[in-house]
mmCIF file of C-alpha atoms in Angstrom:
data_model
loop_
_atom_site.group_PDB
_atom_site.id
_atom_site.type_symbol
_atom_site.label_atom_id
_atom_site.label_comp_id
_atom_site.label_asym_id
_atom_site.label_seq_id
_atom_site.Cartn_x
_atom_site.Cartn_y
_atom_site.Cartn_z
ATOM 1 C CA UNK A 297 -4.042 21.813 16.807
ATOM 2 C CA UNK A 298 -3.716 22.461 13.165
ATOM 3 C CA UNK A 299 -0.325 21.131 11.210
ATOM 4 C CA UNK A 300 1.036 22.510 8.070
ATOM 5 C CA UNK A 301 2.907 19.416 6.319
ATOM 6 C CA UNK A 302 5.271 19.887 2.965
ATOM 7 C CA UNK A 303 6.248 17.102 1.302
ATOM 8 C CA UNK A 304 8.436 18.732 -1.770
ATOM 9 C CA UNK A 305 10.759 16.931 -4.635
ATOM 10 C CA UNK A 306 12.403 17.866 -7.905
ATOM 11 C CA UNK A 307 10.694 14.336 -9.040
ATOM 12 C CA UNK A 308 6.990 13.024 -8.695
ATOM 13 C CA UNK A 309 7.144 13.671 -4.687
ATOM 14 C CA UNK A 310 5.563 10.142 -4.096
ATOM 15 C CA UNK A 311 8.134 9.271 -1.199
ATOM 16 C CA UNK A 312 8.223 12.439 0.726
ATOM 17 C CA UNK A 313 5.004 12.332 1.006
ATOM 18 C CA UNK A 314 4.502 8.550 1.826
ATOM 19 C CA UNK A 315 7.422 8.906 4.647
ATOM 20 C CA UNK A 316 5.878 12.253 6.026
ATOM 21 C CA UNK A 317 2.428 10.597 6.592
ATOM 22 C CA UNK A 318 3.783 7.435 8.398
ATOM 23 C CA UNK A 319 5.604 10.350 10.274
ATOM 24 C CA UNK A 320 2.909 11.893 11.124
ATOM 25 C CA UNK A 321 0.479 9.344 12.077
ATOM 26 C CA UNK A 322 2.148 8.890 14.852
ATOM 27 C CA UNK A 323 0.538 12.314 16.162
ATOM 28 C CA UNK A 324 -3.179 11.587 16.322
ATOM 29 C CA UNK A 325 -4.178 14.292 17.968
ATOM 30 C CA UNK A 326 -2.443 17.076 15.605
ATOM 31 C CA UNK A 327 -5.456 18.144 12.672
ATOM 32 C CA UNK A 328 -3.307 17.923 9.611
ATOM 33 C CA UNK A 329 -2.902 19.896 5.846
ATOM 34 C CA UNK A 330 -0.702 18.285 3.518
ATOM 35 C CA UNK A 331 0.523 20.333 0.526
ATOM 36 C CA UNK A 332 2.719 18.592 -1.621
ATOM 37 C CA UNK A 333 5.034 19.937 -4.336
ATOM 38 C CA UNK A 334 6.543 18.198 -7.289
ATOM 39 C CA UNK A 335 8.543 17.860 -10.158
ATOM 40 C CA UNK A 336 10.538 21.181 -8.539
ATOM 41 C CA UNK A 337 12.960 22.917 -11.502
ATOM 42 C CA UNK A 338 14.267 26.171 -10.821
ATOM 43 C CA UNK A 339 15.927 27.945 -7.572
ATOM 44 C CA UNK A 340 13.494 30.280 -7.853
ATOM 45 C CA UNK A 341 10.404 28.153 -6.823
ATOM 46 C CA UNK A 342 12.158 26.444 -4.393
ATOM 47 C CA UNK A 343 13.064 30.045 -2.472
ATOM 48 C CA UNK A 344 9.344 31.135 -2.901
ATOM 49 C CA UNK A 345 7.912 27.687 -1.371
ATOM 50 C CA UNK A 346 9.825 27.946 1.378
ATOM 51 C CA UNK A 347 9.063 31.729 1.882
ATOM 52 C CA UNK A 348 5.961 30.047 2.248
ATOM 53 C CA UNK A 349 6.869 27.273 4.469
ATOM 54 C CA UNK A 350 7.743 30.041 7.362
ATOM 55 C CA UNK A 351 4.842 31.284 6.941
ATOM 56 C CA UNK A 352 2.825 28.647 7.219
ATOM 57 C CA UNK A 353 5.061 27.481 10.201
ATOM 58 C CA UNK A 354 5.115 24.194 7.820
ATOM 59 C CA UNK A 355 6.880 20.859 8.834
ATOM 60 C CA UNK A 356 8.811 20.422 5.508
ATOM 61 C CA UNK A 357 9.968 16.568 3.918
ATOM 62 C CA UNK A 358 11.962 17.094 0.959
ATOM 63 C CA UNK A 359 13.536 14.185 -1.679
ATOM 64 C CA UNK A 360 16.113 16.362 -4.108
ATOM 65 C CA UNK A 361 18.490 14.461 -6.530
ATOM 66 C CA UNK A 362 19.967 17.763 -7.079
ATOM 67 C CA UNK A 363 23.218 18.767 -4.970
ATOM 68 C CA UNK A 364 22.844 22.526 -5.685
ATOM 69 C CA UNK A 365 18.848 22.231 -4.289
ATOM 70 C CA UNK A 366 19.842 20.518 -1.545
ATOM 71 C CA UNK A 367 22.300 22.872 -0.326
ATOM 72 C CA UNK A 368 20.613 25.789 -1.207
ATOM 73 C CA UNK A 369 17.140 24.062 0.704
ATOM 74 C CA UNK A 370 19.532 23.318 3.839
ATOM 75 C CA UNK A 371 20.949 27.340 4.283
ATOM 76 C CA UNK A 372 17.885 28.691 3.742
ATOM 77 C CA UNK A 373 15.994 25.669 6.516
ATOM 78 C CA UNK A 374 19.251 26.970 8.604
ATOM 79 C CA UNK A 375 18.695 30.597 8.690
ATOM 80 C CA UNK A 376 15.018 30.399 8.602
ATOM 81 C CA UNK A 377 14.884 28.170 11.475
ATOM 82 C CA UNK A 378 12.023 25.640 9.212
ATOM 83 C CA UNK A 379 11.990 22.622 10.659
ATOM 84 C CA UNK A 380 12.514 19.949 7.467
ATOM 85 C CA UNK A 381 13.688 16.610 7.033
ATOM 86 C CA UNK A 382 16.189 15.212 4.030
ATOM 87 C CA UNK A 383 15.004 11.847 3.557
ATOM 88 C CA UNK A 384 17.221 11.000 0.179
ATOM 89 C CA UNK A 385 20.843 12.114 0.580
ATOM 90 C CA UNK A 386 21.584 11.195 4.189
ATOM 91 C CA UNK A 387 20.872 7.588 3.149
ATOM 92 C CA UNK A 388 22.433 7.808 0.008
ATOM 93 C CA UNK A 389 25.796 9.005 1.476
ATOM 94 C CA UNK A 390 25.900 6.151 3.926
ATOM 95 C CA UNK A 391 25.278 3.733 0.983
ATOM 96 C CA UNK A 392 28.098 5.225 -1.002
ATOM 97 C CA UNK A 393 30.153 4.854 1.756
ATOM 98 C CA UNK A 394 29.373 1.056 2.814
ATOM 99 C CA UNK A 395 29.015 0.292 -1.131
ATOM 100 C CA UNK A 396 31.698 1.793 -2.334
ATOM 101 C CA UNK A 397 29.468 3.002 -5.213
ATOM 102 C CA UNK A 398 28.170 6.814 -6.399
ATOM 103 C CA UNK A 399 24.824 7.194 -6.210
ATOM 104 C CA UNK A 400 23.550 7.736 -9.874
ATOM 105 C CA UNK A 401 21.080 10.841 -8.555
ATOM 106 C CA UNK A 402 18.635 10.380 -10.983
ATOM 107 C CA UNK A 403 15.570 12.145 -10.760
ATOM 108 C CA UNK A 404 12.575 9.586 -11.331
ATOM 109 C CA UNK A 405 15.051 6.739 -10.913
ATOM 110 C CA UNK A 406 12.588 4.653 -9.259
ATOM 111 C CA UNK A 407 9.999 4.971 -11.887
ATOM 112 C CA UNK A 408 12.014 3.951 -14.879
ATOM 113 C CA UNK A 409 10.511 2.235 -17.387
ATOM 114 C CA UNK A 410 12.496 -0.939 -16.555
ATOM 115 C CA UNK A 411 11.601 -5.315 -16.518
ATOM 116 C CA UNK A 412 10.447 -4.263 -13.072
ATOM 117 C CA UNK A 413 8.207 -1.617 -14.424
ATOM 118 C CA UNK A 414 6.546 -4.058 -16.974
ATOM 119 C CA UNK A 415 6.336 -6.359 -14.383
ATOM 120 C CA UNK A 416 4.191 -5.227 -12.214
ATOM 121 C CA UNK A 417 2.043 -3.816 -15.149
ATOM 122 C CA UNK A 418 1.370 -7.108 -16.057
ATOM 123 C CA UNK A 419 0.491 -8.102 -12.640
ATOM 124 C CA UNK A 420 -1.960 -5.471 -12.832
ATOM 125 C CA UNK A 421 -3.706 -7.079 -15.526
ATOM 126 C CA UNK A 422 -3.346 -10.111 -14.357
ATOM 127 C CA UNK A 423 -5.772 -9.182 -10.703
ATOM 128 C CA UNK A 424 -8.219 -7.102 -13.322
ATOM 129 C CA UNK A 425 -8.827 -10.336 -15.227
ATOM 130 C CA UNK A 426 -8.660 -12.740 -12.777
ATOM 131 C CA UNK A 427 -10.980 -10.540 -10.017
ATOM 132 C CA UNK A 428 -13.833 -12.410 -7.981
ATOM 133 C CA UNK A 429 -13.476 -15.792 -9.760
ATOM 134 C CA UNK A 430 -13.771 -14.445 -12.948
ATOM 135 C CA UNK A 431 -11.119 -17.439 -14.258
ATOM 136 C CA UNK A 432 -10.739 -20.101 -11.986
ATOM 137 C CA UNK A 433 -8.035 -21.531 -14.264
ATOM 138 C CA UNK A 434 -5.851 -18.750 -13.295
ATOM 139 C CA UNK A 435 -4.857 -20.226 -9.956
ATOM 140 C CA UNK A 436 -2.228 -22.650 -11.649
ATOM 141 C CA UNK A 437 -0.486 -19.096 -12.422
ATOM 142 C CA UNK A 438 -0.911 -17.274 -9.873
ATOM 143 C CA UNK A 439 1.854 -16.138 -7.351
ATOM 144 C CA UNK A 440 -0.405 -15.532 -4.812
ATOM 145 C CA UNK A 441 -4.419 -16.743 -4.347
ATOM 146 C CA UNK A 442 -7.027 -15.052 -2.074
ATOM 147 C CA UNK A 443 -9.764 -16.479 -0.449
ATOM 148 C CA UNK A 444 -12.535 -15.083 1.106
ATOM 149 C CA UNK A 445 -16.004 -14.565 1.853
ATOM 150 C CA UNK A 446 -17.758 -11.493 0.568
ATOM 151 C CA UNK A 447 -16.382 -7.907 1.424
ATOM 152 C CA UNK A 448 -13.248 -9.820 3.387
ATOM 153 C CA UNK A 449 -10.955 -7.173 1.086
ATOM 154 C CA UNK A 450 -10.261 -9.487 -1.380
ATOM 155 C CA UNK A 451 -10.241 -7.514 -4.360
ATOM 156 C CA UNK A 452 -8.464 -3.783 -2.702
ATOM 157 C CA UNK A 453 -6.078 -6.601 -1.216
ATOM 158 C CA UNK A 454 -4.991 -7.868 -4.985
ATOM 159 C CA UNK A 455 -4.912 -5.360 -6.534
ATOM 160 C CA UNK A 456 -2.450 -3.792 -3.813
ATOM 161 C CA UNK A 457 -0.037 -6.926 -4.629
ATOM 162 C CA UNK A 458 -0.178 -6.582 -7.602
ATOM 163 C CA UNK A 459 1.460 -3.251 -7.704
ATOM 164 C CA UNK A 460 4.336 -5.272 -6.017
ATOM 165 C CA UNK A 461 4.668 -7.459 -8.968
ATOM 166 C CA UNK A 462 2.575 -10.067 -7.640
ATOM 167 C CA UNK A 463 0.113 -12.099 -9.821
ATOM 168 C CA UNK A 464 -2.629 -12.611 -7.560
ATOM 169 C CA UNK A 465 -6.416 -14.297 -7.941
ATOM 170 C CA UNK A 466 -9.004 -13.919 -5.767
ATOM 171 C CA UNK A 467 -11.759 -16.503 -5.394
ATOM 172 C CA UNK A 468 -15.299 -15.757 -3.823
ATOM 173 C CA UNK A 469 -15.972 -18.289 -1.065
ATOM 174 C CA UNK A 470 -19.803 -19.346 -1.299
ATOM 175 C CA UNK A 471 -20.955 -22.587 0.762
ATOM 176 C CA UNK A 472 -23.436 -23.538 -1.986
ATOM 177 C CA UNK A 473 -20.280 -23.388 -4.766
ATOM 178 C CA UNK A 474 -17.863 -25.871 -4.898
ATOM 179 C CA UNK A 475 -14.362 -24.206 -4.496
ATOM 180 C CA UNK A 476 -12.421 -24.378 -8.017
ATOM 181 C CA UNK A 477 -10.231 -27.881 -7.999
ATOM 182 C CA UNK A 478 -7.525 -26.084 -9.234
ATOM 183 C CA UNK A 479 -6.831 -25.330 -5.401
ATOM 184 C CA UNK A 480 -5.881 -28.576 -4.806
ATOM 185 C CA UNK A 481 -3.254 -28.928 -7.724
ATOM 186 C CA UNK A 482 -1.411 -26.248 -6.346
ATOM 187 C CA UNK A 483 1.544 -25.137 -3.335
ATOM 188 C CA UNK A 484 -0.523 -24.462 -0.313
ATOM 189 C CA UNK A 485 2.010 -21.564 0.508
ATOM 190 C CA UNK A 486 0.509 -19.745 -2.294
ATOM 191 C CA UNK A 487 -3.066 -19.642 -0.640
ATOM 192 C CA UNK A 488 -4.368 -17.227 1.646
ATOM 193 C CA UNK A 489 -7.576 -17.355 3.141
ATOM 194 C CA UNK A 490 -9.499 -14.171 4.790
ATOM 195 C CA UNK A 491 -11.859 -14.571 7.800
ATOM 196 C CA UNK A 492 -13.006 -11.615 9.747
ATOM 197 C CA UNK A 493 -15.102 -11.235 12.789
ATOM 198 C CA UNK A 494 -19.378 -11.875 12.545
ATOM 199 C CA UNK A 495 -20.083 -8.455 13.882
ATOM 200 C CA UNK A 496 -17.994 -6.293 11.676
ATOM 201 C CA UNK A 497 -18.759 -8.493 8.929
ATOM 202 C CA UNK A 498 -22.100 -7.694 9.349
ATOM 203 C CA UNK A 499 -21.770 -3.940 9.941
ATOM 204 C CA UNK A 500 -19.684 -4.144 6.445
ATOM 205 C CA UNK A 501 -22.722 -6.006 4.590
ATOM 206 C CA UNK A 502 -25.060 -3.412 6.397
ATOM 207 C CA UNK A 503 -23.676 -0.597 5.073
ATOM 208 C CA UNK A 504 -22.846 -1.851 1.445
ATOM 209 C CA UNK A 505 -26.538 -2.675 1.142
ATOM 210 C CA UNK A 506 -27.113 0.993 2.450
ATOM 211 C CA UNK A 507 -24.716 2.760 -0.086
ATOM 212 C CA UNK A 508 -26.949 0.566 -2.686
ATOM 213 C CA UNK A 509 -29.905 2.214 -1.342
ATOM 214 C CA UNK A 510 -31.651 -0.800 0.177
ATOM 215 C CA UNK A 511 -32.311 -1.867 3.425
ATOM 216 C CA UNK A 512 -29.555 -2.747 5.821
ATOM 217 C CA UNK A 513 -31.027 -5.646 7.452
ATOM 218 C CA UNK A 514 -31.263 -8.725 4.748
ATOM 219 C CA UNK A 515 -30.254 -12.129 3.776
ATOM 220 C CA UNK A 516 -26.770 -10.922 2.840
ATOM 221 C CA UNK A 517 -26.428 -9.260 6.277
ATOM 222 C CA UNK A 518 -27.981 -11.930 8.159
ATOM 223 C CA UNK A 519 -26.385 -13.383 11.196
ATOM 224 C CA UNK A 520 -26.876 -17.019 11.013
ATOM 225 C CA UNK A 521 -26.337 -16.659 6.789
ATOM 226 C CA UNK A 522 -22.542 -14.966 7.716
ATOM 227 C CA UNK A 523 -21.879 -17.598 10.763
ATOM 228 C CA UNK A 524 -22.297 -20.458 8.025
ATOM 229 C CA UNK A 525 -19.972 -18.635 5.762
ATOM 230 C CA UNK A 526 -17.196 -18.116 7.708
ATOM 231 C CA UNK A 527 -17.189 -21.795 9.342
ATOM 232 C CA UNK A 528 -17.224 -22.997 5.708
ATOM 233 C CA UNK A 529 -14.556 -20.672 5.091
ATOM 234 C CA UNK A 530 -12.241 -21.354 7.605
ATOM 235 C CA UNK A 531 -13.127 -25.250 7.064
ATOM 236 C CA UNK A 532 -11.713 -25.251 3.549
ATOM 237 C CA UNK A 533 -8.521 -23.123 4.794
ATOM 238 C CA UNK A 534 -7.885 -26.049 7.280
ATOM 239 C CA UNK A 535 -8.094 -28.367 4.740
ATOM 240 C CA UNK A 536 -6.101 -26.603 2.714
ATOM 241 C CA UNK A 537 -3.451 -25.945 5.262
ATOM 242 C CA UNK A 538 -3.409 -22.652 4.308
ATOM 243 C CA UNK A 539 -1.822 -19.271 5.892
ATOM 244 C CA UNK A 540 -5.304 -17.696 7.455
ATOM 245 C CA UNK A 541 -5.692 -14.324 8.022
ATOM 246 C CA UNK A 542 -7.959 -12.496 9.976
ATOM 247 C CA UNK A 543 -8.699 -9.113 8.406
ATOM 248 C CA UNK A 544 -10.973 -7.396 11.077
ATOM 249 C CA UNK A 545 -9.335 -3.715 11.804
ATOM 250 C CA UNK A 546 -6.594 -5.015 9.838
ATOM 251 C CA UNK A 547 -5.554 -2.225 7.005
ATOM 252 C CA UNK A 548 -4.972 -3.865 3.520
ATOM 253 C CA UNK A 549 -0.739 -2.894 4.247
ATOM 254 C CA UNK A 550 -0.920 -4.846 7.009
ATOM 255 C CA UNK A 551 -2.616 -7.892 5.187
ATOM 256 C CA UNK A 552 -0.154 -7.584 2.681
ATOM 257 C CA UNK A 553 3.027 -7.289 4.680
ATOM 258 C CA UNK A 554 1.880 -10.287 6.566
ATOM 259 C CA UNK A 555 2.002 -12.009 3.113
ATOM 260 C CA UNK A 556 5.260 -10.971 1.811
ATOM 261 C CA UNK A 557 6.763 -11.454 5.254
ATOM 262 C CA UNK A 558 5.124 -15.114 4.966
ATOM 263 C CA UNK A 559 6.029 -16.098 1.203
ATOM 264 C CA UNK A 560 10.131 -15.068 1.718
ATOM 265 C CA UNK A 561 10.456 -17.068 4.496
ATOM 266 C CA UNK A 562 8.945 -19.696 2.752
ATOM 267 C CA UNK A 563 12.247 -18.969 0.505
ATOM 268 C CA UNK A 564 14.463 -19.635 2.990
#
């Protein structure tokens, strides 16, 4: 069954359609179309997307700052019978209410060009120059360091942190290369160390060497070369005492959140 999804906003759109994914992934089955509207500015085009919304029999997310959109967006969901989901202003009201505080409403608030902002910019750089070992050095100032053997998600994982304002390293885990003694000069609750599974480490290698045109079966792919990898690995995280993570059919989000969850409890 095919699914029309909306995701629609009088700013950049980049929650409503965020929330109505994770919504929607809960429905495997359902063959899904995203359209996704932004940066919304008149009544008009709001009337004529919805128009369209009917048509399309379209399950409709919606984030609008604006109190006259909203309204006008609920009467017309009303008497059109559109199924569609506020996902700003129900929150915001019950915010208010505990808070005791107006809601500012800005459109884009989220995106200011605030400390935060520049923050995480620099973080940014940070994982760009301090990818794959590049600068061993950088683990005295990193927030966060990554271990792991080749194509354990090392660098997608970084860089992913790093849009959370985390300065993060990652450091390529090679039995015949000494690991960096910077590790050892630093908080163990800053390291994490990837493993992953032999077989789907292998099917990994297999198919980068295939998108590179080569064959699938060599030494990089090789059984007994990945078994000695991953025991050195996960030797050095022991002595490390390090959190370990196994990444196999892990996402990178879920890597990540186990991260966060484990660094603020280590702030307790």
């Amino acid at each position: 069954m095919k699914q029309i999804v909306y995701a629609l906003s009088d700013s950049s759109g980049e929650t409503a359609t965020i929330f109505s994914r994770s919504m929607i992934a809960q429905f495997p089955m359902l063959e899904i179309e995203q359209k996704r509207f932004s940066f919304i500015q008149n009544p008009q085009t709001l009337k004529e997307i919805f128009h369209q919304a009917k048509k399309d029999q379209a399950i409709v997310f919606y984030t609008l700052n604006n109190p006259e959109y909203d309204q006008m967006v609920k009467e017309i969901t009303q008497s059109q019978q559109i199924l569609a989901f506020d996902i700003l202003n129900p929150y915001l009201k019950k915010i208010e209410a505990y808070t005791h505080q107006k809601a500012s409403r800005e459109i884009g608030a989220a995106r200011k060009l605030s400390a935060q902002y520049f923050k995480r910019i620099k973080a940014i750089d940070f994982a760009a120059e301090n990818d794959d070992g590049k600068n061993p050095k950088s683990i005295l100032d990193a927030d966060i360091v990554v271990l792991g053997v080749s194509r354990t998600s090392k660098t997608p994982l970084s860089f992913f942190l790093a849009n959370k304002n985390y300065k993060v390293t990652n450091i390529p885990l090679v039995p015949s290369v000494e690991a960096p003694a910077e590790l050892w000069q630093i908080d163990h609750k800053k390291i994490v160390g990837l493993t992953t599974n032999e077989n789907i480490l292998q099917k990994i290698r297999q198919e980068r060497m295939l998108a590179y045109g080569l064959q699938a079966t060599t030494n990089y792919s090789d059984t007994a070369k990945i078994h000695a990898e991953l025991n050195y690995a996960n030797s050095l995280y022991k002595k490390l005492n390090c959190l370990v993570i196994n990444v196999a059919n892990r996402s990178i989000e879920e890597t990540a959140a186990i991260i966060e969850n484990k660094l603020n409890f280590d702030k307790v």
